[in-house]
Coordinates of C-alpha atoms in Angstrom, one line a residue:
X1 CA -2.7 36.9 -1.2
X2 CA -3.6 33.7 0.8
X3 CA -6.0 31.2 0.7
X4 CA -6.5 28.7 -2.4
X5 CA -6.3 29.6 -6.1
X6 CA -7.9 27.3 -8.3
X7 CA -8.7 26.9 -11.9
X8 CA -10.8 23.9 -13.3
X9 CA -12.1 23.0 -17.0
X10 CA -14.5 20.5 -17.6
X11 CA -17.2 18.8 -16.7
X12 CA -17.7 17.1 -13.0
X13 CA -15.7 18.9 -11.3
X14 CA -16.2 18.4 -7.5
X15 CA -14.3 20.4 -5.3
X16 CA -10.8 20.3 -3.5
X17 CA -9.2 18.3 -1.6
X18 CA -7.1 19.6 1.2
X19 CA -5.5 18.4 3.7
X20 CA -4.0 15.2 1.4
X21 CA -0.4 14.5 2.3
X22 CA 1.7 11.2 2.4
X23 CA 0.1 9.2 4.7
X24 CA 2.4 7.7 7.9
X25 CA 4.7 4.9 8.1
X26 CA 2.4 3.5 10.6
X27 CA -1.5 4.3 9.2
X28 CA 0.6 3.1 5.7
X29 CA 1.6 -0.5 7.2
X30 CA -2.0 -0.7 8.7
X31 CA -3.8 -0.1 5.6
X32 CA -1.6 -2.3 3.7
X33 CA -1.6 -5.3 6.3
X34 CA -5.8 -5.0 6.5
X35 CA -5.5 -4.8 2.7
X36 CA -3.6 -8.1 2.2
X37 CA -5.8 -10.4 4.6
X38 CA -8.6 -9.1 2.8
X39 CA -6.8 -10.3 -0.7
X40 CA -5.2 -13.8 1.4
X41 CA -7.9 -15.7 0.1
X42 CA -7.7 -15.3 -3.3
X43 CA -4.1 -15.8 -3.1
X44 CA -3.4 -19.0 -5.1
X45 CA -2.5 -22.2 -2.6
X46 CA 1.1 -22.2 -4.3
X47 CA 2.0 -18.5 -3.0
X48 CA -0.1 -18.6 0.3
X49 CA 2.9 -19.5 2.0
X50 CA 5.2 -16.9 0.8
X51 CA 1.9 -14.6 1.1
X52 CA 1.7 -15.0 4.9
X53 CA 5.3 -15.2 5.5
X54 CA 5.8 -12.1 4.3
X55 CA 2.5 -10.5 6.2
X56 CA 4.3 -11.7 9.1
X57 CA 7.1 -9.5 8.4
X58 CA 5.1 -6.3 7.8
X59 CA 3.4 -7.3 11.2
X60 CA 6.7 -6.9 12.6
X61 CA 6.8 -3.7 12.1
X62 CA 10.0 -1.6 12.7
X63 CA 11.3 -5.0 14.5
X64 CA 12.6 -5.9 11.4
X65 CA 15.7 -4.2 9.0
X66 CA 14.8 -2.7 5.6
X67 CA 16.1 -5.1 3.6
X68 CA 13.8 -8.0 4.8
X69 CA 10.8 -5.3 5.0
X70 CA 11.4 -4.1 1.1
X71 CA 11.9 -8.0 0.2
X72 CA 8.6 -9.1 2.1
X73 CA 6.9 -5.9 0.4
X74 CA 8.1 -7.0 -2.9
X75 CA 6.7 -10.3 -2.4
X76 CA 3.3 -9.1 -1.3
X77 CA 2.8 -6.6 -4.8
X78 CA 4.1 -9.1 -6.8
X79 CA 1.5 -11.7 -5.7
X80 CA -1.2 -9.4 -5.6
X81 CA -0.3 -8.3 -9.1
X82 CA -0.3 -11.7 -10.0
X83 CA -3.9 -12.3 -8.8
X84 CA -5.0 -9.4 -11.3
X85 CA -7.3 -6.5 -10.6
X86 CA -9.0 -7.5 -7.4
X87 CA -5.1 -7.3 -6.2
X88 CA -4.9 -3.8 -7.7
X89 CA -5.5 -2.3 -3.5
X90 CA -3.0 -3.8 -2.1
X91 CA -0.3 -3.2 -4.8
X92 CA -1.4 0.4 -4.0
X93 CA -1.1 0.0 -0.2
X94 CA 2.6 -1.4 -0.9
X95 CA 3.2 2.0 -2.9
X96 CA 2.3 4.2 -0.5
X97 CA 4.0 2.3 2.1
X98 CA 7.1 2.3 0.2
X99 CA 6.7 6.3 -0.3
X100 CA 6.0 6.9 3.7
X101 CA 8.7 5.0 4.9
X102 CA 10.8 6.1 2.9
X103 CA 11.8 2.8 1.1
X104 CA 12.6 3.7 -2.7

């Protein structure tokens, strides 16, 4: 037998989605680095700095070793979980960063 076999209870049930795996490394860090300058400015003025320097480091890229990318990535999801919910989409963009590169 091929194809999909599905079983669904409830109400508003939509559909399927297909085609949903772990994002890349890459599309990951992009997503994640778009996600924290949208966040920068409600970053308070006593974590900015910490904020950007460690922005810096995802903008790196694969320049950098994994020690100083998980450290800079720890930084930026525990500032943005500091800031409360409106931080909540970047502390997801670290998570599935984390999960595509590879980094638990």
């Amino acid at each position: 037998m091929s194809g999909d076999s599905v079983m669904q209870w409830g109400d508003g049930n939509i559909g399927i989605i297909k085609n949903q795996g772990a994002a890349s490394p890459q599309a990951a860090l992009v997503q994640l680095v778009e996600a924290a300058l949208a966040l920068r400015e409600q970053v308070p003025a006593s974590d900015r700095q910490v904020f950007d320097t460690s922005v810096e480091v995802l903008r790196a890229g694969g320049t950098q070793d994994r020690g100083r990318l998980r450290r800079a990535l720890a930084s930026i999801a525990g500032i943005a979980a500091l800031v409360g919910e409106v931080g909540a989409p970047v502390v997801s963009a670290v998570n599935s960063l984390v999960e595509a590169a590879g980094l638990r």
